[in-house]
């Protein structure tokens, strides 16, 4: 009987997990090449400077984050999340307020700063095209929805997130500054017209594969993936016409055991030099306005922050307030 | 193992000790099940009736929504299809394995097991590359002049069925092999001597004798298919979304645990009821009895 109880006790102990050590902090992101770049550009110099070890974890999972906060057993100190999620979680009380006496926000792009989050990097949905596979590449969202002028399959992001609905409305002629509140019925009606020509991508690697193999020779892609694709030797074309921006954000879950270290880490990660280093490695834009001058102009030119004239900002607050309602309609439409 | 005899409190001859351990011996296992299975399910159940507001709202929403019902139906259709095709392909393979010379058997087993041990994501991506419009299969068929337009083999029901059947085949072949190998070849000889033709030998002797293996394999494949996530997500289109993907969306992305919990619980209840029905069914069909 004793062994039974000992076993149960051990199991229970394992189940509630162990808090992180004081000289450590944990950073969670989405894995893959982006997290590798974040480790090299942010975590390594941070550890060098402060002596605090940054343990990498991931992938980020909102369900897990919520569970940690609710159970009071938070093992992530800084988390890379999507902008609309950051806005929602901040409102729902699941995040620590950021300490702007430690984090210098004067140099940060104000579009991506809230009380609870700062941008991690920012990206755009652009119109990407495998120029080897087609005679002409679509230039605008209207082109991408025009199956007569541009026959063939096109690829879009599968999940309910900022990007596709905006593209549909822009293609249907809605002015960029009149997008919100989103006219969902109109968007889905427009999407209906190309539904059978859509191949969905659910992750960045898949979007690259679809374009490279010409399974879907064009579509709406994260700009960083186009940079990577061009580097792999495929002849690509990227149209920045009405590129739709969204940002990843850095947040601190409520109850993080290393809030102080977390604030210092965010301060470092959002400072000019590490932001520039990350941009160089990923093709995503820095959110620190001083970073651009630290990069060679050729690289800087390919980033979304140089395309602001034709840029459409996805409204993270609108998405945060309407995530569930949009999601429900989105999946209903997809499954139809 | 010494724990077991300790728990019984007696040092007895082995057979008696085994009987005597009774309830005490299974306590660690019960505790394990309670902690790692029952507790999470209980939490899920609670969440599904408490969030966002107490009541059966989540279940009403699940049942009242044509979308969710469609996803449920689709989950069962895909799983059924995969089970039937796995059986149709798996049975002859298992039979061949059972009557083949030993060395060839081990080669085929090695292939089966190697495929099982290869990373699931890698295998699924490989199918994607093979099946897509610009993929190997379509290119070959076009090259041979058999078709002039690429076939839609992926991002639809066909893709999911092919990918999942491939992954499930070992789970049906292995139990079937075990059962078929135990069938005494002389029963088939006896049937033939009594005047049964080949078809009768198959349908009236071999199939009934292999039934427990078929039922066990089919149940395993069906139940595993119901909860399948990776392959349908990558090889299917949005019109063939399966339940696991919906649950993952609720939990990870929309952070709507109430709905996620409700959907997961419905799946669990359906699965367990099927299991119960199947147990009865197999129990009656098993010539050896239970």
XYZ file of C-alpha atoms in Angstrom:
626
model
C 0.000 0.000 0.000
C 2.845 2.329 0.860
C 4.256 1.997 -2.639
C 0.881 2.893 -4.074
C 0.781 6.142 -2.184
C 4.398 6.903 -2.952
C 3.656 6.309 -6.609
C 0.597 8.522 -6.524
C 2.507 11.251 -4.738
C 5.328 11.157 -7.267
C 2.850 11.206 -10.121
C 1.002 14.157 -8.628
C 4.273 15.984 -8.105
C 5.323 15.393 -11.700
C 1.896 16.458 -12.882
C 2.050 19.887 -11.264
C 5.614 20.390 -12.503
C 8.561 22.250 -11.074
C 9.061 26.037 -11.151
C 12.028 27.437 -13.067
C 15.284 28.239 -11.334
C 16.002 31.879 -10.460
C 18.993 32.372 -12.763
C 17.056 30.932 -15.653
C 14.191 32.191 -17.644
C 12.157 30.472 -20.301
C 11.344 31.874 -23.709
C 8.671 30.209 -25.802
C 8.232 30.754 -29.498
C 7.025 28.890 -32.583
C 10.089 26.763 -33.299
C 11.788 26.376 -36.645
C 14.116 28.886 -38.239
C 12.417 31.891 -36.633
C 13.070 30.656 -33.115
C 16.637 29.733 -34.061
C 17.077 33.313 -35.207
C 15.502 34.678 -32.024
C 17.891 32.564 -29.991
C 20.911 33.830 -31.891
C 19.838 37.479 -32.147
C 18.269 37.949 -28.716
C 18.973 35.201 -26.199
C 22.692 34.728 -26.750
C 23.665 38.422 -26.359
C 21.228 38.681 -23.429
C 22.895 35.813 -21.595
C 26.296 37.273 -22.340
C 25.294 40.631 -20.907
C 23.278 39.580 -17.864
C 24.388 36.054 -17.063
C 20.759 34.927 -17.123
C 20.301 31.686 -19.033
C 17.428 31.675 -21.486
C 15.875 28.257 -21.879
C 14.131 27.844 -25.213
C 10.737 26.186 -25.220
C 7.790 25.909 -27.559
C 5.867 25.777 -29.708
C 3.660 28.488 -28.306
C 0.250 27.093 -27.492
C -2.484 29.413 -26.207
C -4.305 26.583 -24.485
C -1.170 25.706 -22.568
C -0.526 29.333 -21.686
C -4.035 29.684 -20.325
C -3.647 26.487 -18.330
C -0.396 27.719 -16.782
C -1.870 31.042 -15.741
C -5.037 29.476 -14.312
C -3.130 26.830 -12.388
C -0.678 29.415 -11.072
C 2.160 27.270 -12.403
C 3.713 29.436 -15.071
C 6.851 28.003 -16.645
C 7.096 30.458 -19.551
C 8.471 33.933 -18.795
C 8.405 35.521 -22.222
C 6.187 34.194 -24.973
C 6.059 35.043 -28.657
C 2.363 35.204 -29.613
C 0.258 36.626 -32.428
C -0.769 40.268 -32.066
C -4.509 39.690 -31.883
C -4.055 37.023 -29.237
C -1.874 39.412 -27.194
C -4.608 42.041 -27.299
C -7.238 39.513 -26.206
C -5.168 37.906 -23.454
C -4.213 41.336 -22.094
C -7.867 42.265 -21.808
C -8.669 38.938 -20.156
C -6.097 39.480 -17.414
C -3.771 36.677 -18.425
C -0.689 38.845 -18.945
C 1.637 40.901 -16.771
C 1.733 44.632 -17.485
C 5.005 45.496 -19.150
C 7.442 47.693 -17.245
C 8.237 50.568 -19.570
C 10.806 51.942 -17.174
C 12.900 48.941 -18.202
C 11.680 48.654 -21.796
C 12.367 51.794 -23.818
C 9.282 52.224 -25.952
C 10.258 55.589 -27.413
C 12.021 53.841 -30.283
C 9.358 51.177 -30.865
C 6.833 51.375 -33.682
C 3.725 52.531 -31.764
C 1.456 50.334 -33.881
C 2.781 47.321 -32.025
C 2.906 48.571 -28.440
C 0.183 48.031 -25.812
C 0.246 47.956 -22.010
C 0.726 44.211 -22.115
C 2.740 43.591 -25.251
C 5.346 44.912 -27.617
C 6.008 43.723 -31.130
C 8.394 40.850 -31.629
C 8.862 41.400 -35.348
C 6.380 42.237 -37.991
C 5.436 40.603 -41.223
C 3.189 41.128 -44.169
C 0.937 38.917 -46.176
C 2.192 39.608 -49.682
C 1.257 38.209 -53.069
C 3.968 35.696 -53.785
C 4.473 33.962 -57.094
C 6.680 31.311 -58.637
C 7.605 33.201 -61.795
C 9.084 30.117 -63.465
C 5.770 28.315 -63.347
C 3.421 30.905 -64.822
C 3.444 33.328 -67.735
C 2.282 36.252 -65.597
C 2.208 36.893 -61.868
C -0.768 38.480 -60.091
C 0.055 41.920 -58.711
C -2.998 42.871 -56.646
C -5.487 41.084 -54.408
C -8.031 41.597 -57.190
C -5.663 39.716 -59.525
C -5.354 36.902 -57.039
C -9.138 36.564 -57.014
C -9.350 36.714 -60.806
C -9.380 33.143 -62.096
C -9.888 34.167 -65.718
C -6.782 36.310 -65.948
C -4.796 34.060 -63.609
C -6.046 30.500 -63.927
C -4.756 27.773 -61.638
C -4.596 27.071 -57.937
C -3.794 29.765 -55.411
C -2.830 29.317 -51.802
C -4.083 31.056 -48.656
C -3.525 30.724 -44.916
C -5.828 28.060 -43.548
C -6.575 29.369 -40.071
C -8.902 32.047 -38.858
C -6.451 34.933 -38.442
C -5.933 38.399 -39.880
C -5.087 38.242 -43.585
C -7.435 36.337 -45.856
C -10.675 38.157 -45.046
C -8.927 41.506 -45.472
C -7.528 40.350 -48.828
C -10.977 39.306 -50.034
C -12.504 42.648 -49.103
C -9.660 44.598 -50.710
C -10.084 42.472 -53.845
C -13.778 43.288 -53.806
C -12.988 46.977 -53.861
C -13.315 47.966 -50.205
C -11.008 50.886 -49.431
C -8.127 50.073 -47.109
C -9.275 52.576 -44.489
C -12.866 51.236 -44.563
C -11.995 47.589 -43.833
C -13.090 47.574 -40.196
C -15.483 46.437 -38.926
C -15.029 43.572 -41.367
C -17.994 42.824 -43.598
C -17.755 39.072 -43.194
C -20.667 38.191 -45.461
C -19.206 40.209 -48.270
C -15.769 38.650 -47.709
C -17.089 35.098 -47.795
C -19.144 35.869 -50.887
C -15.977 37.031 -52.586
C -14.084 33.983 -51.319
C -16.845 31.754 -52.706
C -15.838 32.799 -56.203
C -12.406 31.149 -55.883
C -13.122 28.507 -53.258
C -12.518 25.526 -55.537
C -9.209 27.043 -56.657
C -7.794 27.467 -53.157
C -5.145 25.180 -51.723
C -4.707 26.031 -48.040
C -1.382 26.213 -46.278
C -1.318 25.581 -42.546
C 2.338 26.376 -41.848
C 5.122 28.412 -43.410
C 7.056 25.424 -44.742
C 3.957 24.212 -46.539
C 3.381 27.563 -48.225
C 6.923 27.423 -49.570
C 6.486 23.850 -50.770
C 3.255 24.697 -52.578
C 4.838 27.606 -54.424
C 8.124 25.874 -55.178
C 6.459 22.764 -56.612
C 3.974 24.965 -58.502
C 1.164 22.975 -56.894
C -0.232 26.445 -56.261
C 2.083 28.795 -58.155
C 0.864 31.943 -56.371
C -0.932 33.047 -53.274
C -0.967 34.987 -50.057
C 2.280 34.244 -48.215
C 4.264 35.633 -45.275
C 6.914 37.868 -46.804
C 9.756 36.133 -44.917
C 8.891 32.886 -46.646
C 9.248 34.618 -49.999
C 12.694 35.852 -48.974
C 13.662 32.304 -48.076
C 12.226 30.957 -51.311
C 14.137 33.487 -53.402
C 17.313 32.525 -51.553
C 16.747 28.881 -52.475
C 17.192 29.738 -56.157
C 13.615 29.777 -57.370
C 12.634 32.714 -59.545
C 10.054 34.474 -57.445
C 8.051 37.638 -57.674
C 6.639 39.407 -54.661
C 4.018 42.097 -54.939
C 3.834 44.488 -51.991
C 0.659 46.078 -53.344
C -1.601 46.490 -50.279
C 0.575 44.155 -48.224
C -1.362 43.292 -45.073
C 0.666 43.619 -41.901
C 0.367 41.801 -38.667
C 2.904 41.460 -35.902
C 3.989 38.847 -33.462
C 4.135 40.154 -29.917
C 6.197 39.475 -26.829
C 4.174 38.987 -23.661
C 4.766 37.899 -20.073
C 2.167 35.445 -18.716
C 0.538 36.513 -15.451
C 2.365 34.893 -12.559
C 5.663 34.416 -14.348
C 8.276 33.533 -11.717
C 10.928 35.709 -13.369
C 9.112 38.909 -14.238
C 12.186 41.048 -13.707
C 14.351 38.967 -16.018
C 11.488 38.842 -18.493
C 11.298 42.650 -18.684
C 15.052 42.875 -19.186
C 14.865 40.243 -21.894
C 12.108 42.099 -23.731
C 14.062 45.358 -23.415
C 17.045 43.666 -25.010
C 15.021 41.863 -27.691
C 13.341 45.058 -28.831
C 16.482 47.199 -28.849
C 17.913 48.318 -32.178
C 20.792 45.899 -32.683
C 19.045 42.581 -31.812
C 16.001 43.656 -33.848
C 18.231 44.335 -36.830
C 19.970 40.978 -36.412
C 16.628 39.151 -36.334
C 15.396 41.017 -39.402
C 18.529 40.081 -41.298
C 18.068 36.430 -40.420
C 14.338 36.122 -41.075
C 13.240 38.714 -43.623
C 10.682 40.037 -41.124
C 10.745 43.692 -40.185
C 12.164 45.138 -36.975
C 9.755 46.999 -34.730
C 12.540 49.265 -33.476
C 12.702 52.326 -35.711
C 16.486 52.635 -35.266
C 17.202 49.155 -36.623
C 16.946 49.986 -40.307
C 20.091 52.127 -40.288
C 22.049 49.238 -38.762
C 21.341 47.031 -41.782
C 22.760 47.247 -45.244
C 20.271 49.049 -47.488
C 19.850 46.053 -49.806
C 18.474 43.928 -46.950
C 16.455 46.729 -45.437
C 14.763 47.327 -48.769
C 13.204 43.836 -48.770
C 11.460 44.254 -45.416
C 7.843 45.220 -44.775
C 8.819 48.434 -42.973
C 10.012 49.827 -46.307
C 6.619 49.146 -47.857
C 4.482 51.320 -45.626
C 3.150 53.457 -48.490
C 1.158 50.519 -49.863
C 0.587 48.901 -46.479
C -2.702 47.890 -44.904
C -2.680 47.461 -41.122
C -4.694 44.553 -39.810
C -6.632 45.810 -36.784
C -5.477 43.631 -33.912
C -8.006 45.078 -31.483
C -10.882 44.317 -33.819
C -9.600 40.760 -34.192
C -9.068 40.392 -30.459
C -12.696 41.370 -29.797
C -14.100 39.160 -32.537
C -11.797 36.126 -32.619
C -14.460 33.624 -31.587
C -17.250 34.953 -33.784
C -15.008 35.176 -36.850
C -13.533 31.749 -36.143
C -16.941 30.140 -36.027
C -17.994 31.651 -39.357
C -14.623 30.925 -40.876
C -14.697 27.197 -40.156
C -18.353 26.949 -41.093
C -17.559 28.469 -44.469
C -14.495 26.293 -44.973
C -16.311 23.094 -44.130
C -19.216 23.910 -46.473
C 6.839 -7.391 -9.245
C 7.722 -8.027 -5.614
C 5.349 -5.187 -4.781
C 2.467 -7.399 -5.757
C 3.215 -10.176 -3.292
C 4.060 -7.568 -0.650
C 0.692 -6.020 -1.160
C -1.036 -9.334 -0.591
C 0.789 -9.546 2.696
C 1.690 -13.190 2.316
C 4.514 -15.189 0.905
C 2.682 -17.982 -0.764
C 3.331 -20.380 -3.624
C 3.108 -18.500 -6.887
C -0.289 -19.566 -8.246
C -1.992 -18.842 -4.966
C -0.205 -15.503 -4.586
C -1.463 -14.483 -7.963
C -5.020 -15.105 -6.982
C -4.558 -13.574 -3.578
C -3.180 -10.238 -4.842
C -6.664 -9.433 -6.129
C -7.623 -5.825 -5.621
C -4.471 -4.755 -3.786
C -2.296 -5.736 -6.702
C -4.128 -3.609 -9.197
C -4.157 -0.517 -6.982
C -1.045 1.065 -8.535
C -2.541 0.529 -11.956
C -5.844 1.992 -10.790
C -4.065 5.007 -9.328
C -2.249 5.460 -12.606
C -5.497 5.346 -14.560
C -7.167 7.698 -12.093
C -4.425 10.298 -12.292
C -3.637 10.191 -15.969
C -6.977 9.314 -17.484
C -9.982 9.854 -15.261
C -8.863 13.136 -13.716
C -8.239 14.911 -17.037
C -11.518 13.605 -18.412
C -13.333 14.848 -15.323
C -11.730 18.264 -15.737
C -12.733 18.273 -19.392
C -16.301 17.374 -18.480
C -16.424 20.121 -15.882
C -15.062 22.691 -18.285
C -17.521 21.695 -20.961
C -20.477 22.354 -18.660
C -19.038 25.332 -16.742
C -17.395 27.502 -19.411
C -18.093 30.168 -20.456
C -21.374 29.938 -18.494
C -22.664 26.949 -16.488
C -25.120 24.768 -18.365
C -25.338 22.630 -21.444
C -24.838 25.563 -23.813
C -21.719 24.098 -25.410
C -23.443 20.823 -26.189
C -26.465 22.642 -27.583
C -24.167 24.688 -29.777
C -22.337 21.565 -30.970
C -25.507 19.704 -31.842
C -27.303 22.762 -33.182
C -24.583 23.727 -35.625
C -24.667 22.247 -39.098
C -20.914 22.814 -39.373
C -20.026 20.808 -36.312
C -22.455 18.036 -37.211
C -20.855 17.883 -40.611
C -17.425 17.566 -39.038
C -18.725 14.762 -36.795
C -20.254 12.962 -39.770
C -17.140 13.455 -41.815
C -14.980 12.044 -39.020
C -17.037 8.854 -38.990
C -17.190 8.556 -42.757
C -13.422 8.919 -43.146
C -12.743 6.520 -40.278
C -15.156 3.952 -41.696
C -13.706 4.241 -45.156
C -10.155 3.880 -43.870
C -11.168 0.853 -41.784
C -12.868 -0.936 -44.687
C -10.013 -0.288 -47.112
C -7.417 -1.262 -44.518
C -9.269 -4.555 -44.019
C -9.518 -5.198 -47.748
C -5.804 -4.607 -48.249
C -4.640 -5.937 -44.899
C -6.384 -9.301 -44.979
C -4.644 -10.710 -48.070
C -1.325 -9.327 -46.818
C -1.747 -10.929 -43.403
C -2.782 -14.186 -45.028
C 0.202 -14.143 -47.355
C 2.484 -13.421 -44.410
C 1.053 -16.343 -42.476
C 1.641 -18.913 -45.210
C 4.873 -17.513 -46.673
C 8.310 -19.029 -46.094
C 9.981 -17.632 -42.981
C 12.703 -15.537 -44.563
C 10.372 -13.621 -46.849
C 8.036 -13.024 -43.910
C 10.766 -11.347 -41.901
C 11.647 -9.078 -44.821
C 8.043 -7.944 -45.156
C 7.764 -7.522 -41.408
C 10.879 -5.383 -41.426
C 9.341 -3.166 -44.093
C 6.093 -2.900 -42.130
C 7.809 -2.007 -38.895
C 10.256 0.415 -40.491
C 7.369 2.317 -42.005
C 5.688 2.387 -38.600
C 8.802 3.777 -36.942
C 9.422 6.485 -39.510
C 8.390 9.944 -38.417
C 4.681 10.440 -39.034
C 5.109 13.977 -40.321
C 7.800 12.880 -42.761
C 5.570 10.115 -44.098
C 2.641 12.481 -44.471
C 4.751 15.054 -46.304
C 6.060 12.301 -48.559
C 2.499 11.454 -49.550
C 1.821 15.110 -50.189
C 4.773 15.244 -52.589
C 3.662 12.046 -54.318
C -0.006 12.906 -54.643
C -0.107 16.572 -55.536
C -1.011 17.762 -59.004
C 2.616 18.381 -59.862
C 3.619 15.235 -57.953
C 5.245 12.013 -59.036
C 2.072 9.985 -59.562
C 0.345 12.594 -61.709
C 3.516 13.259 -63.696
C 3.927 9.561 -64.369
C 0.337 9.087 -65.449
C 0.529 12.101 -67.737
C 3.886 10.947 -69.078
C 2.419 7.559 -69.955
C -0.439 9.307 -71.698
C -3.077 7.773 -69.439
C -4.546 11.117 -68.415
C -4.148 14.601 -69.819
C -5.145 16.603 -66.754
C -3.676 15.945 -63.312
C -5.990 14.033 -60.970
C -7.021 15.688 -57.716
C -5.455 13.190 -55.333
C -4.708 15.419 -52.380
C -6.370 18.159 -50.308
C -9.549 16.128 -50.486
C -11.127 12.900 -49.266
C -8.927 10.812 -51.567
C -5.743 12.232 -50.059
C -6.892 11.690 -46.480
C -8.030 8.144 -47.209
C -4.800 7.146 -48.934
C -2.574 8.724 -46.291
C -4.488 7.357 -43.317
C -4.918 3.870 -44.776
C -1.195 3.686 -45.359
C -0.493 4.643 -41.777
C -3.128 2.304 -40.327
C -2.241 -0.816 -42.323
C 0.294 -2.227 -39.839
C -2.292 -1.959 -37.074
C -4.616 -4.258 -38.977
C -2.034 -6.595 -40.483
C -0.305 -7.433 -37.202
C -3.357 -8.638 -35.221
C -4.739 -10.424 -38.286
C -1.445 -12.168 -38.850
C -1.465 -13.399 -35.268
C -4.937 -14.899 -35.639
C -4.502 -16.381 -39.102
C -1.248 -18.061 -38.173
C -2.973 -19.884 -35.367
C -5.595 -21.356 -37.686
C -4.839 -25.012 -38.213
C -4.264 -25.599 -41.955
C -5.938 -28.967 -41.621
C -9.305 -27.287 -41.012
C -9.099 -25.918 -44.569
C -8.067 -29.320 -45.861
C -10.959 -30.880 -44.030
C -13.347 -28.373 -45.567
C -11.973 -29.098 -49.022
C -12.299 -32.825 -48.438
C -15.890 -32.348 -47.435
C -16.536 -30.717 -50.785
C -16.163 -27.000 -50.093
C -14.881 -25.002 -53.043
C -12.309 -22.215 -52.635
C -14.900 -19.537 -52.058
C -16.654 -21.602 -49.418
C -13.328 -22.348 -47.753
C -12.705 -18.622 -47.523
C -16.136 -17.437 -46.445
C -17.233 -20.342 -44.238
C -13.979 -21.449 -42.683
C -11.177 -18.926 -42.897
C -13.109 -15.683 -42.434
C -15.106 -16.868 -39.394
C -11.939 -18.204 -37.793
C -10.104 -14.939 -38.498
C -13.036 -12.883 -37.245
C -11.604 -12.034 -33.811
C -8.442 -10.679 -35.434
C -10.415 -8.750 -38.008
C -12.702 -7.289 -35.368
C -9.825 -6.320 -33.089
C -7.838 -4.781 -35.932
C -10.838 -2.980 -37.379
C -11.812 -1.578 -34.005
C -8.285 -0.357 -33.369
C -8.054 1.291 -36.778
C -11.493 2.846 -36.509
C -10.914 4.248 -33.053
C -7.437 5.541 -33.908
C -8.836 7.137 -37.051
C -11.540 8.951 -35.103
C -8.913 10.919 -33.232
C -6.467 11.396 -36.069
C -4.951 14.824 -36.481
C -1.772 15.217 -38.513
C -2.631 13.369 -41.705
C -6.134 14.773 -42.281
C -4.843 18.226 -41.455
C -2.116 18.044 -44.105
C -3.632 15.825 -46.799
C -7.254 16.845 -46.477
C -9.072 19.866 -47.751
C -11.039 22.160 -45.496
C -14.220 20.344 -46.492
C -12.971 17.151 -44.827
C -12.022 18.606 -41.491
C -11.967 15.954 -38.800
C -12.930 16.250 -35.173
C -9.406 16.257 -33.753
C -8.571 19.302 -35.811
C -11.677 21.091 -34.596
C -10.803 20.277 -30.986
C -7.238 21.501 -31.487
C -8.590 24.751 -32.927
C -10.919 25.242 -29.966
C -8.226 24.534 -27.408
C -5.051 25.982 -28.873
C -6.158 28.815 -31.044
C -9.576 30.034 -30.016
C -8.885 29.160 -26.355
C -12.501 28.051 -26.053
C -12.105 25.125 -23.686
C -15.793 24.753 -23.086
C -16.454 23.852 -26.705
C -13.229 21.890 -27.021
C -14.134 19.869 -23.949
C -17.649 19.218 -25.173
C -16.426 18.035 -28.574
C -13.754 15.831 -27.004
C -16.271 14.308 -24.630
C -18.754 13.487 -27.342
C -15.957 11.769 -29.242
C -14.909 9.836 -26.149
C -18.440 8.677 -25.345
C -19.084 7.577 -28.920
C -15.782 5.714 -29.011
C -16.422 3.925 -25.727
C -19.945 2.930 -26.758
C -18.628 1.554 -30.033
C -16.062 -0.363 -28.084
C -18.717 -1.844 -25.853
C -20.857 -2.872 -28.814
C -17.871 -4.381 -30.531
C -16.886 -6.369 -27.441
C -20.326 -7.981 -27.360
C -20.222 -8.615 -31.068
C -16.794 -10.217 -30.971
C -17.740 -12.150 -27.872
C -20.613 -13.817 -29.723
C -18.675 -14.446 -32.872
C -15.646 -15.908 -31.206
C -15.883 -19.661 -31.704
C -13.691 -20.252 -28.688
C -16.114 -18.351 -26.496
C -15.095 -16.104 -23.667
